[in-house]
XYZ file of N, CA, C and O in Angstrom:
416
model
N -75.661 -180.992 82.112
C -77.057 -181.279 82.353
C -77.198 -182.776 82.573
O -76.711 -183.573 81.775
N -77.865 -183.136 83.638
C -78.092 -184.540 83.935
C -79.403 -184.999 83.291
O -80.188 -184.177 82.795
N -79.626 -186.298 83.334
C -80.854 -186.857 82.760
C -82.091 -186.283 83.454
O -83.065 -185.915 82.804
N -82.048 -186.179 84.781
C -83.197 -185.646 85.517
C -83.425 -184.165 85.197
O -84.570 -183.710 85.138
N -82.346 -183.414 84.979
C -82.489 -182.013 84.587
C -83.090 -181.908 83.184
O -83.880 -181.001 82.917
N -82.725 -182.825 82.309
C -83.299 -182.853 80.964
C -84.800 -183.141 81.027
O -85.594 -182.486 80.346
N -85.195 -184.093 81.856
C -86.622 -184.409 82.038
C -87.353 -183.191 82.569
O -88.430 -182.829 82.077
N -86.768 -182.522 83.552
C -87.381 -181.330 84.150
C -87.540 -180.224 83.116
O -88.590 -179.577 83.027
N -86.504 -179.996 82.311
C -86.541 -178.962 81.269
C -87.633 -179.272 80.240
O -88.374 -178.387 79.820
N -87.739 -180.524 79.843
C -88.751 -180.939 78.872
C -90.158 -180.730 79.437
O -91.044 -180.212 78.745
N -90.364 -181.108 80.686
C -91.667 -180.932 81.324
C -92.018 -179.449 81.465
O -93.184 -179.063 81.303
N -91.032 -178.607 81.727
C -91.277 -177.168 81.870
C -91.582 -176.511 80.525
O -92.408 -175.608 80.445
N -90.896 -176.939 79.464
C -91.109 -176.341 78.141
C -92.445 -176.708 77.532
O -93.020 -175.927 76.787
N -92.916 -177.910 77.806
C -94.163 -178.390 77.210
C -95.164 -178.658 78.329
O -95.163 -179.722 78.937
N -96.016 -177.687 78.581
C -96.942 -177.767 79.712
C -97.936 -178.917 79.583
O -98.471 -179.377 80.589
N -98.195 -179.388 78.359
C -99.129 -180.504 78.192
C -98.519 -181.841 78.618
O -99.234 -182.823 78.784
N -97.193 -181.878 78.828
C -96.529 -183.102 79.282
C -96.437 -183.112 80.798
O -96.025 -182.121 81.403
N -96.794 -184.225 81.388
C -96.567 -184.379 82.820
C -95.099 -184.750 83.017
O -94.404 -185.122 82.067
N -94.650 -184.660 84.233
C -93.269 -185.027 84.537
C -93.031 -186.490 84.164
O -91.991 -186.841 83.605
N -93.996 -187.335 84.439
C -93.884 -188.767 84.127
C -93.806 -188.994 82.616
O -93.018 -189.810 82.143
N -94.612 -188.245 81.840
C -94.570 -188.372 80.382
C -93.214 -187.935 79.830
O -92.660 -188.578 78.936
N -92.687 -186.842 80.370
C -91.375 -186.358 79.930
C -90.296 -187.381 80.266
O -89.389 -187.632 79.463
N -90.406 -187.995 81.430
C -89.447 -189.031 81.836
C -89.502 -190.224 80.891
O -88.466 -190.745 80.474
N -90.699 -190.641 80.514
C -90.862 -191.761 79.574
C -90.321 -191.397 78.192
O -89.725 -192.242 77.509
N -90.527 -190.158 77.768
C -90.038 -189.718 76.458
C -88.509 -189.741 76.417
O -87.915 -190.266 75.463
N -87.877 -189.196 77.438
C -86.413 -189.180 77.486
C -85.870 -190.599 77.553
O -84.937 -190.964 76.823
N -86.477 -191.435 78.389
C -86.038 -192.825 78.503
C -86.209 -193.554 77.184
O -85.317 -194.294 76.751
N -87.317 -193.338 76.498
C -87.556 -193.985 75.217
C -86.543 -193.594 74.156
O -86.029 -194.442 73.410
N -86.219 -192.313 74.095
C -85.233 -191.828 73.114
C -83.854 -192.400 73.421
O -83.169 -192.905 72.528
N -83.441 -192.340 74.668
C -82.118 -192.849 75.031
C -82.017 -194.359 74.831
O -80.979 -194.861 74.383
N -83.091 -195.087 75.150
C -83.090 -196.538 74.926
C -82.980 -196.870 73.445
O -82.251 -197.784 73.055
N -83.704 -196.130 72.596
C -83.647 -196.364 71.153
C -82.249 -196.080 70.620
O -81.725 -196.829 69.779
N -81.615 -195.015 71.112
C -80.253 -194.689 70.689
C -79.279 -195.773 71.149
O -78.397 -196.199 70.392
N -79.435 -196.229 72.374
C -78.587 -197.281 72.936
C -78.699 -198.554 72.092
O -77.673 -199.160 71.734
N -79.921 -198.946 71.768
C -80.137 -200.160 70.980
C -79.553 -200.031 69.578
O -78.930 -200.960 69.066
N -79.745 -198.873 68.942
C -79.239 -198.667 67.582
C -77.713 -198.724 67.556
O -77.124 -199.375 66.684
N -77.059 -198.072 68.501
C -75.601 -198.107 68.551
C -75.101 -199.507 68.874
O -74.091 -199.957 68.336
N -75.815 -200.223 69.723
C -75.456 -201.596 70.064
C -75.492 -202.517 68.858
O -74.723 -203.476 68.765
N -76.387 -202.220 67.914
C -76.474 -203.014 66.683
C -75.508 -202.510 65.613
O -75.466 -203.045 64.519
N -74.741 -201.444 65.924
C -73.756 -200.927 64.986
C -74.290 -199.890 64.026
O -73.602 -199.507 63.086
N -75.508 -199.396 64.250
C -76.093 -198.379 63.382
C -75.553 -196.988 63.727
O -75.078 -196.753 64.826
N -75.670 -196.098 62.781
C -75.266 -194.701 62.955
C -76.532 -193.891 63.248
O -77.577 -194.132 62.665
N -76.428 -192.916 64.134
C -77.556 -192.046 64.475
C -77.180 -190.631 64.060
O -76.130 -190.126 64.456
N -78.041 -189.993 63.275
C -77.777 -188.615 62.853
C -78.961 -187.749 63.236
O -80.104 -188.034 62.884
N -78.680 -186.689 63.984
C -79.701 -185.718 64.374
C -79.282 -184.397 63.756
O -78.322 -183.759 64.215
N -79.965 -184.002 62.689
C -79.584 -182.796 61.936
C -79.526 -181.586 62.844
O -80.402 -181.366 63.669
N -78.471 -180.812 62.705
C -78.290 -179.611 63.503
C -77.678 -179.874 64.860
O -77.245 -178.953 65.549
N -77.631 -181.132 65.283
C -77.056 -181.471 66.588
C -75.761 -182.245 66.418
O -74.721 -181.828 66.896
N -75.827 -183.384 65.721
C -74.621 -184.175 65.510
C -74.946 -185.605 65.178
O -76.107 -185.979 64.986
N -73.917 -186.421 65.103
C -74.111 -187.829 64.780
C -73.331 -188.703 65.751
O -72.258 -188.334 66.237
N -73.910 -189.843 66.037
C -73.306 -190.847 66.903
C -72.970 -192.044 66.031
O -73.772 -192.449 65.189
N -71.802 -192.606 66.230
C -71.416 -193.788 65.482
C -70.525 -194.647 66.371
O -70.179 -194.263 67.490
N -70.159 -195.812 65.844
C -69.278 -196.720 66.561
C -67.938 -196.744 65.847
O -67.878 -196.922 64.637
N -66.864 -196.509 66.578
C -65.511 -196.615 66.043
C -64.879 -197.907 66.535
O -65.145 -198.345 67.660
N -64.043 -198.491 65.707
C -63.348 -199.726 66.061
C -61.916 -199.381 66.458
O -61.217 -198.694 65.726
N -61.506 -199.852 67.614
C -60.111 -199.719 68.039
C -59.454 -201.081 67.828
O -59.881 -202.075 68.417
N -58.430 -201.134 66.991
C -57.805 -202.435 66.699
C -57.078 -203.000 67.919
O -56.721 -202.259 68.847
N -56.848 -204.320 67.921
C -56.088 -204.910 69.032
C -54.654 -204.366 69.035
O -54.127 -203.984 67.979
N -54.053 -204.337 70.205
C -52.691 -203.807 70.309
C -51.998 -204.424 71.515
O -52.621 -205.115 72.318
N -50.730 -204.150 71.602
C -49.948 -204.600 72.755
C -49.743 -203.378 73.658
O -49.222 -202.354 73.235
N -50.194 -203.508 74.904
C -50.032 -202.441 75.877
C -49.041 -202.862 76.949
O -48.472 -203.953 76.886
N -48.836 -202.005 77.911
C -47.915 -202.315 79.009
C -48.618 -202.090 80.341
O -49.317 -201.106 80.525
N -48.385 -203.017 81.261
C -48.861 -202.860 82.621
C -47.961 -201.802 83.263
O -46.757 -201.999 83.370
N -48.511 -200.651 83.686
C -47.667 -199.583 84.221
C -46.948 -199.964 85.520
O -45.878 -199.452 85.815
N -47.500 -200.882 86.264
C -46.890 -201.261 87.539
C -45.684 -202.183 87.333
O -44.632 -201.976 87.914
N -45.869 -203.207 86.468
C -44.793 -204.193 86.304
C -43.989 -204.012 85.020
O -42.916 -204.586 84.878
N -44.529 -203.237 84.058
C -43.838 -203.066 82.787
C -44.049 -204.234 81.834
O -43.514 -204.263 80.736
N -44.827 -205.213 82.260
C -45.086 -206.415 81.465
C -45.989 -206.090 80.269
O -46.916 -205.281 80.376
N -45.718 -206.703 79.109
C -46.552 -206.522 77.916
C -47.885 -207.243 78.115
O -47.930 -208.348 78.648
N -48.950 -206.591 77.676
C -50.296 -207.141 77.825
C -51.025 -206.984 76.493
O -50.967 -205.913 75.878
N -51.705 -208.034 76.054
C -52.494 -207.952 74.820
C -53.813 -207.253 75.134
O -54.569 -207.677 76.006
N -54.091 -206.154 74.430
C -55.336 -205.413 74.602
C -56.235 -205.796 73.418
O -55.853 -205.586 72.267
N -57.398 -206.384 73.679
C -58.250 -206.841 72.581
C -58.901 -205.690 71.809
O -58.910 -204.540 72.269
N -59.461 -206.028 70.656
C -60.190 -205.054 69.842
C -61.377 -204.529 70.639
O -61.976 -205.248 71.428
N -61.710 -203.251 70.410
C -62.837 -202.631 71.101
C -63.692 -201.869 70.117
O -63.195 -201.325 69.132
N -64.977 -201.806 70.401
C -65.888 -200.910 69.688
C -66.289 -199.838 70.685
O -66.735 -200.151 71.785
N -66.091 -198.576 70.301
C -66.379 -197.474 71.216
C -67.318 -196.472 70.549
O -67.227 -196.228 69.347
N -68.248 -195.873 71.328
C -69.127 -194.861 70.755
C -68.353 -193.585 70.450
O -67.382 -193.244 71.141
N -68.788 -192.890 69.406
C -68.137 -191.657 68.976
C -69.225 -190.641 68.630
O -70.220 -190.986 68.001
N -69.039 -189.390 69.065
C -69.980 -188.319 68.754
C -69.270 -187.267 67.935
O -68.179 -186.823 68.295
N -69.885 -186.866 66.837
C -69.358 -185.787 66.013
C -70.412 -184.685 65.984
O -71.512 -184.886 65.462
N -70.113 -183.504 66.559
C -71.112 -182.435 66.589
C -71.416 -181.911 65.185
O -70.543 -181.859 64.331
N -72.668 -181.499 64.972
C -73.082 -180.901 63.717
C -72.634 -179.451 63.640
O -72.203 -178.848 64.634
N -72.757 -178.892 62.458
C -72.296 -177.518 62.231
C -73.002 -176.514 63.146
O -72.375 -175.648 63.744
N -74.326 -176.638 63.271
C -75.084 -175.687 64.101
C -74.639 -175.760 65.560
O -74.496 -174.725 66.228
N -74.398 -176.959 66.076
C -73.954 -177.110 67.461
C -72.551 -176.541 67.640
O -72.279 -175.818 68.606
N -71.653 -176.843 66.703
C -70.287 -176.311 66.784
C -70.303 -174.785 66.803
O -69.593 -174.156 67.589
N -71.111 -174.187 65.931
C -71.169 -172.726 65.863
C -71.777 -172.118 67.115
O -71.391 -171.041 67.539
N -72.752 -172.805 67.720
C -73.405 -172.238 68.903
C -72.504 -172.268 70.137
O -72.650 -171.430 71.021
N -71.582 -173.210 70.196
C -70.690 -173.265 71.356
C -69.356 -172.584 71.081
O -68.498 -172.538 71.952
N -69.198 -172.023 69.906
C -67.945 -171.393 69.517
C -67.892 -169.925 69.940
O -67.206 -169.124 69.319
N -68.598 -169.572 70.976
C -68.592 -168.201 71.468
C -67.251 -167.899 72.119
O -66.618 -168.783 72.685
N -66.808 -166.647 72.060
C -65.528 -166.318 72.703
C -65.602 -166.536 74.207
O -66.597 -166.202 74.853
N -64.552 -167.130 74.764
C -64.495 -167.384 76.196
C -64.008 -166.131 76.916
O -63.207 -165.372 76.377
N -64.473 -165.903 78.146
C -63.950 -164.766 78.906
C -62.463 -164.975 79.150
O -61.998 -166.093 79.285
N -61.730 -163.883 79.187
C -60.278 -163.992 79.358
C -59.967 -164.625 80.701
O -60.544 -164.283 81.721
N -59.055 -165.568 80.643
C -58.661 -166.282 81.853
C -57.657 -165.432 82.617
O -56.733 -164.880 82.037
N -57.858 -165.363 83.909
C -56.912 -164.632 84.740
C -55.890 -165.614 85.288
O -56.222 -166.734 85.640
N -54.647 -165.205 85.320
C -53.596 -166.058 85.843
C -53.806 -166.225 87.345
O -54.129 -165.254 88.052
N -53.657 -167.445 87.851
C -53.814 -167.634 89.292
C -52.735 -166.883 90.049
O -51.591 -166.813 89.616
N -53.129 -166.288 91.164
C -52.184 -165.505 91.943
C -51.347 -166.381 92.860
O -50.260 -166.016 93.237
N -51.874 -167.549 93.203
C -51.132 -168.414 94.098
C -51.428 -169.865 93.752
O -52.539 -170.230 93.421
N -50.422 -170.701 93.809
C -50.572 -172.123 93.496
C -50.375 -172.945 94.748
O -49.423 -172.698 95.501
N -51.234 -173.922 94.963
C -51.054 -174.753 96.177
C -49.902 -175.719 96.030
O -49.425 -176.078 95.069
């Protein structure tokens, strides 16, 4: 689902909201989440999941082209952990996969 599809879904579910109001609501929520994570705060939405920032320590990597060692600096990366209700709702059995008959 894209951001515009989310706005459309919100506007369709709540008839009292105009498309513009739904767009402002989605933008406001995403901006608030962006700002909170940028400040290092944790976001928890009960039944959905939590967003947090993980720290990746500095390390020595390799340039795949030349094989030369490269210092990779420390990074802060966003992390999402789904809540129990979300995990259970997507844990439906998948249809059996059929083996491909021909490979390109």
